[in-house]
CSV table of C-alpha atoms in Angstrom, one decimal:
chain,number,residue,atom,x,y,z
V,1,UNK,CA,-66.6,-22.6,-99.1
V,2,UNK,CA,-65.6,-25.5,-96.9
V,3,UNK,CA,-68.5,-27.7,-95.7
V,4,UNK,CA,-68.2,-28.2,-92.0
V,5,UNK,CA,-69.9,-31.0,-91.8
V,6,UNK,CA,-68.7,-34.0,-89.5
V,7,UNK,CA,-66.5,-36.8,-90.5
V,8,UNK,CA,-68.4,-40.1,-90.8
V,9,UNK,CA,-65.4,-41.5,-88.3
V,10,UNK,CA,-64.3,-41.1,-84.7
V,11,UNK,CA,-61.4,-38.8,-84.5
V,12,UNK,CA,-59.7,-41.5,-82.3
V,13,UNK,CA,-60.1,-44.0,-85.5
V,14,UNK,CA,-59.2,-40.8,-87.6
V,15,UNK,CA,-55.7,-40.8,-85.8
V,16,UNK,CA,-55.1,-44.3,-85.5
V,17,UNK,CA,-55.7,-44.8,-89.6
V,18,UNK,CA,-53.5,-41.7,-90.0
V,19,UNK,CA,-50.0,-41.7,-87.1
V,20,UNK,CA,-48.5,-39.2,-88.7
V,21,UNK,CA,-50.7,-36.8,-89.2
V,22,UNK,CA,-51.1,-33.3,-87.4
V,23,UNK,CA,-54.4,-31.7,-86.7
V,24,UNK,CA,-54.2,-27.4,-87.0
V,25,UNK,CA,-57.1,-24.5,-86.7
V,26,UNK,CA,-57.2,-21.3,-88.6
V,27,UNK,CA,-54.7,-19.8,-86.1
V,28,UNK,CA,-52.2,-22.7,-87.4
V,29,UNK,CA,-52.8,-24.4,-83.9
V,30,UNK,CA,-51.8,-27.7,-83.8
V,31,UNK,CA,-54.7,-29.5,-81.7
V,32,UNK,CA,-54.3,-33.4,-82.3
V,33,UNK,CA,-51.5,-35.5,-83.4
V,34,UNK,CA,-51.7,-39.2,-85.0
V,35,UNK,CA,-50.9,-41.9,-82.2
V,36,UNK,CA,-46.8,-42.6,-83.5
V,37,UNK,CA,-46.6,-38.4,-83.8
V,38,UNK,CA,-47.5,-37.9,-80.4
V,39,UNK,CA,-44.9,-41.0,-79.5
V,40,UNK,CA,-41.6,-38.5,-81.3
V,41,UNK,CA,-42.9,-35.4,-80.4
V,42,UNK,CA,-45.4,-35.3,-77.2
V,43,UNK,CA,-45.2,-32.1,-76.4
V,44,UNK,CA,-46.2,-29.6,-80.0
V,45,UNK,CA,-49.9,-29.9,-79.4
V,46,UNK,CA,-51.1,-26.4,-78.7
V,47,UNK,CA,-48.1,-25.1,-80.4
V,48,UNK,CA,-48.1,-22.9,-83.7
V,49,UNK,CA,-46.8,-25.1,-86.6
V,50,UNK,CA,-44.7,-22.8,-87.5
V,51,UNK,CA,-42.7,-22.8,-83.9
V,52,UNK,CA,-42.8,-26.6,-85.0
V,53,UNK,CA,-42.5,-27.5,-88.9
V,54,UNK,CA,-40.5,-25.4,-91.5
V,55,UNK,CA,-42.1,-25.5,-94.2
V,56,UNK,CA,-39.5,-25.5,-97.5
V,57,UNK,CA,-41.3,-26.4,-100.1
V,58,UNK,CA,-43.8,-25.2,-102.1
V,59,UNK,CA,-41.8,-21.0,-101.5
V,60,UNK,CA,-45.2,-19.6,-99.9
V,61,UNK,CA,-45.5,-18.4,-96.5
V,62,UNK,CA,-46.7,-20.3,-93.3
V,63,UNK,CA,-51.0,-19.1,-93.5
V,64,UNK,CA,-54.6,-20.3,-93.0
V,65,UNK,CA,-55.2,-19.1,-96.6
V,66,UNK,CA,-52.3,-20.5,-98.3
């Protein structure tokens, strides 16, 4: 089971530390992206991961369970 405790850092700090991170929910909808990724892909928030990225490896279905 996944622990839902909060991180000890604020979200904006996390996004600065990891400028190319992608944060998504269980529906694979992108909820936030890092600062550098925001500069090159400003319209991806709100889209689903499979609409924006192609998973090439590992060869598994792009789903929350995998």
